[in-house]
Amino acid sequence: MSGLGERIARQIAASGPLTVAQFMALALFDPKEGYYRQAQAVGRSGDFVTAPEVSQVFGELLGIWCIEQWQRLGEPQPFKLIELGPGRGTLMADALRAIALRPALREAVEVHLVEVNETLRQQQRQALHNVPVVWHESLEEVPPGPFELLANEFFDALPIRQFERAPDGWRERLVALDESGALAFTLSGPVPAALIPQESRAAPTASVLEIATGGDALLSRLAERVRAGPGAALIVDYGYVQPPLRGTLQALRRHERVDPLSEPGATDLSALVDFSALAAAARRVGAAVEGPITQAELLTSLGAADRFAALRQANPGKAAALDAAQHRLISSDQMGDLFQAMAVLPPGA
Ligand SMILES: C[S@@+](CC[C@H](N)C(=O)[O-])C[C@H]1O[C@@H](n2cnc3c(N)ncnc32)[C@H](O)[C@@H]1O
């Protein structure tokens, strides 16, 4: 086991099993050895490839979305463009290139990046070397005021709790130690029904329900900012509207799926995002929600076909690579339907 794995095992031996959320929080965000504190993570040389790394068109079209929303917000100046979890900085660099189509917006924009990973911050610095950027550890650190926010594959990295329907009621999945001292999943005793949303309480035996308490709370705070800012936020992630009633926690290392408990701190852990819970959290504080719609619908409505056609015309030698990228981002058997996009907007927008 990794050093972090051994520390987690010692903690469990001393104080008992952890919830899946507590385990994820340690594995991903432990200040010294958490995966998102240091890992290279994103890109072909990392553990997974994200949409902005597939093609510049993804970030450019999100930049077009920013122009449209800025106009809807009444063209405020100055104006913050915030990104949660900017990875290698590729999305922001591509979005800013598109935003430059509206010089007044480009001039008004201050870039704020929320990132906890020092290795990725360095890469963001390189990708955005000609742009003044302010980095933050959390959204709360970003000063108030009119803003737009982009978050691609951010919410899937936030810790979730898992509940399993046993024959005698709901129990919580926990991370404990097996006889050999290795990390292993186990179940708690029965949990109060109030922890399980009403609509899922009668799910069949062996169903697994996931609840992202931290993600939902972050979305409420974001939605409050959207009302006050005013602001507009676009969240793109792989997720669902109807709970799939199965566990979706997964671990990736070098593009391969591995056991989520095998190497805490060395693997990327993520879970599908519950968009209905996020939408409910936004509506509870009075913000408006659009979507979710599929990534295919979002990119197509923002002009993906025209942009890819223009790039093919300008780079005939790259036509095959551009076809492949378009297919990967938009086809339903690729990222097109698996990824969803949801906007949080001021009331009445
Ligand atoms: C899956 S990557 C996505 C990167 C990028 N958005 C992209 O599409 O390529 C998740 C990003 O969020 C950052 N991150 C994850 N959890 C975070 C947290 N709680 N606070 C700040 N940044 C976080 C990671 O370091 C990484 O940059």
Tab-separated table of C-alpha atoms and ligand atoms in Angstrom:
chain	number	residue	atom	x	y	z
A	1	MET	CA	0.000	0.000	0.000
A	2	SER	CA	1.072	3.627	-0.593
A	3	GLY	CA	2.183	5.811	2.337
A	4	LEU	CA	-1.234	7.454	2.326
A	5	GLY	CA	-2.925	4.022	2.210
A	6	GLU	CA	-0.981	2.973	5.302
A	7	ARG	CA	-1.903	6.187	7.109
A	8	ILE	CA	-5.585	5.641	6.264
A	9	ALA	CA	-5.341	2.011	7.494
A	10	ARG	CA	-3.797	3.190	10.798
A	11	GLN	CA	-6.555	5.773	11.197
A	12	ILE	CA	-9.232	3.084	10.646
A	13	ALA	CA	-7.510	0.724	13.104
A	14	ALA	CA	-7.477	3.491	15.719
A	15	SER	CA	-10.904	5.093	15.219
A	16	GLY	CA	-13.064	2.758	13.109
A	17	PRO	CA	-14.309	2.624	9.496
A	18	LEU	CA	-14.607	5.707	7.268
A	19	THR	CA	-17.551	6.718	5.117
A	20	VAL	CA	-16.794	6.607	1.380
A	21	ALA	CA	-16.849	10.429	1.432
A	22	GLN	CA	-14.249	10.561	4.227
A	23	PHE	CA	-12.101	8.047	2.342
A	24	MET	CA	-12.374	10.041	-0.916
A	25	ALA	CA	-11.569	13.298	0.881
A	26	LEU	CA	-8.341	11.791	2.247
A	27	ALA	CA	-7.384	9.985	-0.977
A	28	LEU	CA	-7.978	13.049	-3.166
A	29	PHE	CA	-7.273	16.039	-0.936
A	30	ASP	CA	-4.913	14.990	1.884
A	31	PRO	CA	-2.651	18.089	2.062
A	32	LYS	CA	0.563	16.059	1.568
A	33	GLU	CA	-0.306	12.969	-0.453
A	34	GLY	CA	-3.836	13.470	-1.815
A	35	TYR	CA	-4.183	12.701	-5.531
A	36	TYR	CA	-5.424	16.186	-6.444
A	37	ARG	CA	-2.662	17.890	-4.455
A	38	GLN	CA	0.148	16.742	-6.712
A	39	ALA	CA	-0.801	14.394	-9.546
A	40	GLN	CA	-0.226	15.271	-13.177
A	41	ALA	CA	-3.731	13.742	-13.628
A	42	VAL	CA	-5.086	15.266	-16.851
A	43	GLY	CA	-3.946	14.603	-20.439
A	44	ARG	CA	-2.419	11.798	-22.436
A	45	SER	CA	0.553	11.548	-20.051
A	46	GLY	CA	-1.772	11.665	-17.022
A	47	ASP	CA	-4.551	9.330	-15.899
A	48	PHE	CA	-7.450	10.528	-18.061
A	49	VAL	CA	-8.232	12.762	-21.070
A	50	THR	CA	-10.957	15.426	-20.772
A	51	ALA	CA	-13.001	17.199	-23.456
A	52	PRO	CA	-10.771	20.328	-23.670
A	53	GLU	CA	-7.800	18.011	-24.231
A	54	VAL	CA	-9.642	16.268	-27.094
A	55	SER	CA	-10.103	19.465	-29.133
A	56	GLN	CA	-9.734	23.240	-28.912
A	57	VAL	CA	-13.332	23.415	-30.179
A	58	PHE	CA	-14.699	22.467	-26.753
A	59	GLY	CA	-13.191	25.478	-24.952
A	60	GLU	CA	-13.862	27.812	-27.879
A	61	LEU	CA	-17.574	26.965	-27.883
A	62	LEU	CA	-17.762	27.448	-24.106
A	63	GLY	CA	-16.185	30.855	-24.780
A	64	ILE	CA	-19.056	31.589	-27.196
A	65	TRP	CA	-21.482	30.588	-24.411
A	66	CYS	CA	-19.700	33.153	-22.186
A	67	ILE	CA	-20.179	35.915	-24.765
A	68	GLU	CA	-23.885	35.134	-25.030
A	69	GLN	CA	-24.388	35.064	-21.251
A	70	TRP	CA	-22.408	38.277	-20.771
A	71	GLN	CA	-24.810	39.981	-23.155
A	72	ARG	CA	-27.779	38.486	-21.265
A	73	LEU	CA	-26.326	39.812	-17.997
A	74	GLY	CA	-26.254	43.353	-19.449
A	75	GLU	CA	-22.539	43.456	-20.391
A	76	PRO	CA	-21.175	44.269	-16.891
A	77	GLN	CA	-17.633	45.663	-16.629
A	78	PRO	CA	-15.363	44.631	-14.956
A	79	PHE	CA	-16.350	41.014	-15.074
A	80	LYS	CA	-14.918	37.836	-13.529
A	81	LEU	CA	-14.437	34.654	-15.508
A	82	ILE	CA	-14.022	31.860	-12.943
A	83	GLU	CA	-13.092	28.264	-13.646
A	84	LEU	CA	-13.388	25.474	-11.073
A	85	GLY	CA	-10.695	22.808	-11.510
A	86	PRO	CA	-9.022	24.145	-14.684
A	87	GLY	CA	-6.788	21.080	-15.280
A	88	ARG	CA	-3.982	22.034	-17.680
A	89	GLY	CA	-5.519	25.469	-18.408
A	90	THR	CA	-6.504	24.387	-21.914
A	91	LEU	CA	-10.218	25.152	-21.624
A	92	MET	CA	-9.584	28.677	-20.316
A	93	ALA	CA	-6.972	29.438	-23.002
A	94	ASP	CA	-9.340	28.267	-25.764
A	95	ALA	CA	-12.351	30.070	-24.257
A	96	LEU	CA	-10.401	33.353	-24.034
A	97	ARG	CA	-9.446	33.062	-27.725
A	98	ALA	CA	-13.148	32.883	-28.608
A	99	ILE	CA	-14.059	35.631	-26.124
A	100	ALA	CA	-11.607	37.924	-27.944
A	101	LEU	CA	-14.255	38.047	-30.700
A	102	ARG	CA	-15.963	40.587	-28.359
A	103	PRO	CA	-13.122	42.988	-27.522
A	104	ALA	CA	-15.248	44.786	-24.884
A	105	LEU	CA	-15.728	41.512	-22.997
A	106	ARG	CA	-12.092	40.477	-23.424
A	107	GLU	CA	-11.052	43.829	-21.930
A	108	ALA	CA	-13.536	43.498	-19.051
A	109	VAL	CA	-12.590	39.938	-18.090
A	110	GLU	CA	-10.526	39.113	-14.980
A	111	VAL	CA	-9.568	35.432	-14.858
A	112	HIS	CA	-9.941	33.563	-11.520
A	113	LEU	CA	-8.931	29.901	-11.262
A	114	VAL	CA	-9.952	27.659	-8.352
A	115	GLU	CA	-7.297	24.935	-8.135
A	116	VAL	CA	-5.747	22.946	-5.280
A	117	ASN	CA	-3.156	21.049	-7.319
A	118	GLU	CA	0.295	22.702	-7.464
A	119	THR	CA	1.459	20.618	-10.455
A	120	LEU	CA	-1.604	21.652	-12.452
A	121	ARG	CA	-1.275	25.298	-11.337
A	122	GLN	CA	2.180	25.329	-12.959
A	123	GLN	CA	0.696	24.017	-16.205
A	124	GLN	CA	-2.099	26.595	-16.033
A	125	ARG	CA	0.568	29.292	-15.604
A	126	GLN	CA	2.222	28.109	-18.818
A	127	ALA	CA	-1.006	27.766	-20.809
A	128	LEU	CA	-2.114	31.269	-19.739
A	129	HIS	CA	1.331	32.930	-19.661
A	130	ASN	CA	0.047	36.073	-21.416
A	131	VAL	CA	-3.037	36.489	-19.205
A	132	PRO	CA	-3.208	37.970	-15.668
A	133	VAL	CA	-4.680	35.218	-13.478
A	134	VAL	CA	-5.627	35.035	-9.795
A	135	TRP	CA	-5.568	31.547	-8.211
A	136	HIS	CA	-7.749	30.471	-5.300
A	137	GLU	CA	-8.067	27.399	-3.104
A	138	SER	CA	-11.862	27.611	-3.053
A	139	LEU	CA	-14.771	29.515	-4.630
A	140	GLU	CA	-15.295	31.376	-1.343
A	141	GLU	CA	-11.957	33.166	-1.858
A	142	VAL	CA	-13.085	34.738	-5.168
A	143	PRO	CA	-14.299	38.318	-4.503
A	144	PRO	CA	-17.992	39.046	-5.197
A	145	GLY	CA	-19.295	40.811	-8.316
A	146	PRO	CA	-20.641	39.971	-11.774
A	147	PHE	CA	-19.143	36.725	-13.073
A	148	GLU	CA	-19.347	33.694	-15.273
A	149	LEU	CA	-18.159	30.320	-14.102
A	150	LEU	CA	-17.149	27.205	-16.024
A	151	ALA	CA	-16.677	23.778	-14.417
A	152	ASN	CA	-15.823	20.804	-16.606
A	153	GLU	CA	-15.318	17.483	-14.818
A	154	PHE	CA	-15.062	19.202	-11.443
A	155	PHE	CA	-18.125	17.985	-9.539
A	156	ASP	CA	-17.317	14.326	-10.296
A	157	ALA	CA	-14.195	14.636	-8.132
A	158	LEU	CA	-16.107	15.731	-5.018
A	159	PRO	CA	-16.647	13.119	-2.280
A	160	ILE	CA	-19.871	11.088	-2.209
A	161	ARG	CA	-21.505	8.939	0.480
A	162	GLN	CA	-22.863	5.564	-0.653
A	163	PHE	CA	-25.912	3.822	0.810
A	164	GLU	CA	-26.882	0.249	-0.003
A	165	ARG	CA	-30.350	-1.267	0.300
A	166	ALA	CA	-29.968	-4.410	2.432
A	167	PRO	CA	-32.906	-6.840	2.933
A	168	ASP	CA	-33.693	-5.146	6.274
A	169	GLY	CA	-33.329	-1.505	5.158
A	170	TRP	CA	-30.630	0.980	4.153
A	171	ARG	CA	-27.038	0.747	5.352
A	172	GLU	CA	-24.023	2.935	4.589
A	173	ARG	CA	-21.032	1.611	2.680
A	174	LEU	CA	-17.893	2.099	4.731
A	175	VAL	CA	-14.181	1.587	4.202
A	176	ALA	CA	-12.759	-0.765	6.849
A	177	LEU	CA	-9.872	-3.263	7.151
A	178	ASP	CA	-10.105	-6.954	6.213
A	179	GLU	CA	-8.380	-9.763	8.178
A	180	SER	CA	-5.108	-9.106	6.339
A	181	GLY	CA	-5.201	-5.408	7.253
A	182	ALA	CA	-6.017	-4.280	3.672
A	183	LEU	CA	-8.673	-1.632	2.946
A	184	ALA	CA	-12.048	-3.247	2.161
A	185	PHE	CA	-15.684	-2.157	1.769
A	186	THR	CA	-18.143	-3.116	4.482
A	187	LEU	CA	-21.665	-2.065	5.499
A	188	SER	CA	-22.736	-0.071	8.571
A	189	GLY	CA	-25.695	-1.003	10.744
A	190	PRO	CA	-29.111	0.272	9.594
A	191	VAL	CA	-29.190	4.042	8.944
A	192	PRO	CA	-32.182	6.346	9.610
A	193	ALA	CA	-34.538	6.404	6.601
A	194	ALA	CA	-34.414	10.220	6.732
A	195	LEU	CA	-30.903	10.048	5.191
A	196	ILE	CA	-32.365	8.530	2.007
A	197	PRO	CA	-34.361	10.794	-0.347
A	198	GLN	CA	-38.077	9.912	-0.204
A	199	GLU	CA	-38.274	8.851	-3.880
A	200	SER	CA	-35.503	6.227	-3.489
A	201	ARG	CA	-36.456	4.688	-0.130
A	202	ALA	CA	-38.349	1.747	-1.649
A	203	ALA	CA	-35.573	0.811	-4.142
A	204	PRO	CA	-34.942	-2.955	-4.573
A	205	THR	CA	-32.420	-4.856	-2.439
A	206	ALA	CA	-28.780	-4.309	-3.490
A	207	SER	CA	-29.532	-0.841	-4.935
A	208	VAL	CA	-26.814	1.700	-4.210
A	209	LEU	CA	-27.641	5.365	-3.757
A	210	GLU	CA	-24.977	8.064	-3.859
A	211	ILE	CA	-25.216	11.445	-2.164
A	212	ALA	CA	-22.699	14.234	-2.791
A	213	THR	CA	-23.246	16.359	0.280
A	214	GLY	CA	-20.217	18.582	-0.431
A	215	GLY	CA	-21.123	19.040	-4.112
A	216	ASP	CA	-24.722	19.983	-3.304
A	217	ALA	CA	-23.569	22.495	-0.658
A	218	LEU	CA	-21.060	24.032	-3.099
A	219	LEU	CA	-23.790	24.349	-5.718
A	220	SER	CA	-26.053	26.198	-3.239
A	221	ARG	CA	-23.267	28.665	-2.487
A	222	LEU	CA	-22.618	29.076	-6.219
A	223	ALA	CA	-26.325	29.621	-6.917
A	224	GLU	CA	-26.457	32.302	-4.216
A	225	ARG	CA	-23.574	34.055	-5.975
A	226	VAL	CA	-25.384	33.737	-9.298
A	227	ARG	CA	-28.340	35.622	-7.801
A	228	ALA	CA	-26.217	38.266	-6.104
A	229	GLY	CA	-23.463	38.690	-8.749
A	230	PRO	CA	-25.311	38.584	-11.031
A	231	GLY	CA	-23.656	35.611	-12.609
A	232	ALA	CA	-24.049	32.584	-14.850
A	233	ALA	CA	-22.492	29.161	-14.373
A	234	LEU	CA	-22.084	26.252	-16.776
A	235	ILE	CA	-21.412	22.819	-15.319
A	236	VAL	CA	-20.391	19.993	-17.645
A	237	ASP	CA	-19.841	16.531	-16.262
A	238	TYR	CA	-20.701	12.889	-16.675
A	239	GLY	CA	-23.805	12.234	-14.705
A	240	TYR	CA	-27.492	11.411	-14.521
A	241	VAL	CA	-30.891	12.868	-13.771
A	242	GLN	CA	-32.511	9.642	-12.509
A	243	PRO	CA	-30.294	7.862	-9.936
A	244	PRO	CA	-28.950	4.667	-11.590
A	245	LEU	CA	-29.263	2.856	-8.190
A	246	ARG	CA	-25.803	1.327	-8.580
A	247	GLY	CA	-22.420	2.397	-7.251
A	248	THR	CA	-20.580	4.641	-9.742
A	249	LEU	CA	-17.386	5.287	-7.769
A	250	GLN	CA	-14.466	4.498	-10.062
A	251	ALA	CA	-10.679	4.760	-9.972
A	252	LEU	CA	-8.473	5.442	-12.998
A	253	ARG	CA	-4.728	5.096	-13.321
A	254	ARG	CA	-2.974	5.629	-16.658
A	255	HIS	CA	-6.336	5.402	-18.465
A	256	GLU	CA	-7.152	1.983	-16.908
A	257	ARG	CA	-9.812	1.223	-14.306
A	258	VAL	CA	-8.361	-0.009	-11.023
A	259	ASP	CA	-9.730	-0.935	-7.578
A	260	PRO	CA	-10.714	2.362	-5.841
A	261	LEU	CA	-9.147	1.156	-2.574
A	262	SER	CA	-5.900	-0.144	-4.088
A	263	GLU	CA	-3.656	2.928	-4.094
A	264	PRO	CA	-5.167	5.954	-2.342
A	265	GLY	CA	-3.400	9.124	-3.496
A	266	ALA	CA	-2.113	7.517	-6.710
A	267	THR	CA	-5.426	7.000	-8.545
A	268	ASP	CA	-8.107	9.379	-9.757
A	269	LEU	CA	-11.382	8.726	-7.924
A	270	SER	CA	-14.656	10.000	-9.347
A	271	ALA	CA	-18.378	9.281	-9.354
A	272	LEU	CA	-21.222	10.206	-11.703
A	273	VAL	CA	-22.780	13.580	-10.890
A	274	ASP	CA	-26.416	13.718	-9.733
A	275	PHE	CA	-27.712	16.637	-11.823
A	276	SER	CA	-31.186	16.567	-10.270
A	277	ALA	CA	-29.642	17.061	-6.814
A	278	LEU	CA	-27.514	19.959	-8.157
A	279	ALA	CA	-30.556	21.535	-9.868
A	280	ALA	CA	-32.607	21.182	-6.671
A	281	ALA	CA	-29.817	22.831	-4.644
A	282	ALA	CA	-29.783	25.790	-7.086
A	283	ARG	CA	-33.570	26.158	-7.147
A	284	ARG	CA	-33.773	26.049	-3.333
A	285	VAL	CA	-31.874	29.344	-3.179
A	286	GLY	CA	-33.963	30.889	-5.958
A	287	ALA	CA	-31.613	30.597	-8.963
A	288	ALA	CA	-32.882	29.472	-12.376
A	289	VAL	CA	-31.628	26.249	-13.959
A	290	GLU	CA	-31.406	25.379	-17.663
A	291	GLY	CA	-30.893	21.740	-18.604
A	292	PRO	CA	-29.212	19.452	-18.130
A	293	ILE	CA	-28.874	18.775	-21.831
A	294	THR	CA	-26.342	16.420	-23.366
A	295	GLN	CA	-22.854	17.606	-24.277
A	296	ALA	CA	-23.770	16.776	-27.896
A	297	GLU	CA	-26.772	19.143	-27.749
A	298	LEU	CA	-24.746	21.880	-26.052
A	299	LEU	CA	-21.845	21.810	-28.517
A	300	THR	CA	-24.084	21.380	-31.554
A	301	SER	CA	-26.268	24.346	-30.559
A	302	LEU	CA	-23.151	26.491	-30.045
A	303	GLY	CA	-21.960	25.757	-33.606
A	304	ALA	CA	-19.647	22.732	-33.325
A	305	ALA	CA	-20.267	21.564	-36.904
A	306	ASP	CA	-19.361	24.967	-38.401
A	307	ARG	CA	-16.271	25.350	-36.222
A	308	PHE	CA	-14.943	21.880	-37.077
A	309	ALA	CA	-15.669	22.542	-40.786
A	310	ALA	CA	-13.722	25.834	-40.625
A	311	LEU	CA	-10.774	24.109	-38.929
A	312	ARG	CA	-10.788	21.315	-41.545
A	313	GLN	CA	-10.769	23.881	-44.326
A	314	ALA	CA	-7.874	25.758	-42.734
A	315	ASN	CA	-5.898	22.549	-41.971
A	316	PRO	CA	-6.700	19.965	-44.680
A	317	GLY	CA	-3.803	17.801	-43.476
A	318	LYS	CA	-5.494	17.433	-40.081
A	319	ALA	CA	-8.941	16.493	-41.398
A	320	ALA	CA	-8.789	12.916	-40.066
A	321	ALA	CA	-7.734	14.054	-36.564
A	322	LEU	CA	-10.476	16.709	-36.556
A	323	ASP	CA	-13.081	14.115	-37.622
A	324	ALA	CA	-11.943	11.853	-34.787
A	325	ALA	CA	-12.125	14.690	-32.224
A	326	GLN	CA	-15.592	15.737	-33.413
A	327	HIS	CA	-16.755	12.123	-33.133
A	328	ARG	CA	-15.278	11.769	-29.636
A	329	LEU	CA	-16.894	14.963	-28.304
A	330	ILE	CA	-20.308	14.583	-29.903
A	331	SER	CA	-21.214	10.991	-30.844
A	332	SER	CA	-23.652	9.269	-28.533
A	333	ASP	CA	-21.396	6.222	-28.150
A	334	GLN	CA	-18.547	8.539	-27.061
A	335	MET	CA	-18.750	11.615	-24.791
A	336	GLY	CA	-21.810	13.130	-26.508
A	337	ASP	CA	-24.577	11.605	-24.360
A	338	LEU	CA	-22.615	10.493	-21.307
A	339	PHE	CA	-21.691	14.087	-20.468
A	340	GLN	CA	-24.403	16.547	-19.487
A	341	ALA	CA	-24.425	20.337	-19.294
A	342	MET	CA	-26.460	22.418	-16.861
A	343	ALA	CA	-26.587	26.212	-16.532
A	344	VAL	CA	-27.345	28.095	-13.314
A	345	LEU	CA	-28.701	31.571	-14.079
A	346	PRO	CA	-30.271	34.536	-12.245
A	347	PRO	CA	-34.014	34.184	-11.552
A	348	GLY	CA	-36.114	34.941	-14.614
A	349	ALA	CA	-33.188	34.543	-17.037
B	1	LIG	C1	-10.985	15.941	-13.696
B	1	LIG	S1	-9.948	17.322	-13.615
B	1	LIG	C2	-10.693	18.327	-14.871
B	1	LIG	C3	-9.770	19.358	-15.412
B	1	LIG	C4	-10.310	20.321	-16.449
B	1	LIG	N1	-11.519	20.974	-16.022
B	1	LIG	C5	-10.486	19.656	-17.774
B	1	LIG	O1	-11.622	19.560	-18.229
B	1	LIG	O2	-9.499	19.243	-18.367
B	1	LIG	C6	-10.421	18.052	-12.093
B	1	LIG	C7	-9.772	19.373	-11.788
B	1	LIG	O3	-10.308	19.916	-10.588
B	1	LIG	C8	-9.257	20.159	-9.632
B	1	LIG	N2	-9.894	19.929	-8.349
B	1	LIG	C9	-10.492	18.792	-7.962
B	1	LIG	N3	-11.081	18.974	-6.777
B	1	LIG	C10	-10.869	20.239	-6.404
B	1	LIG	C11	-11.264	21.026	-5.271
B	1	LIG	N4	-11.977	20.517	-4.278
B	1	LIG	N5	-10.913	22.300	-5.236
B	1	LIG	C12	-10.195	22.841	-6.254
B	1	LIG	N6	-9.794	22.147	-7.356
B	1	LIG	C13	-10.128	20.858	-7.418
B	1	LIG	C14	-8.186	19.203	-10.054
B	1	LIG	O4	-6.905	19.517	-9.583
B	1	LIG	C15	-8.276	19.306	-11.577
B	1	LIG	O5	-7.712	20.503	-12.060
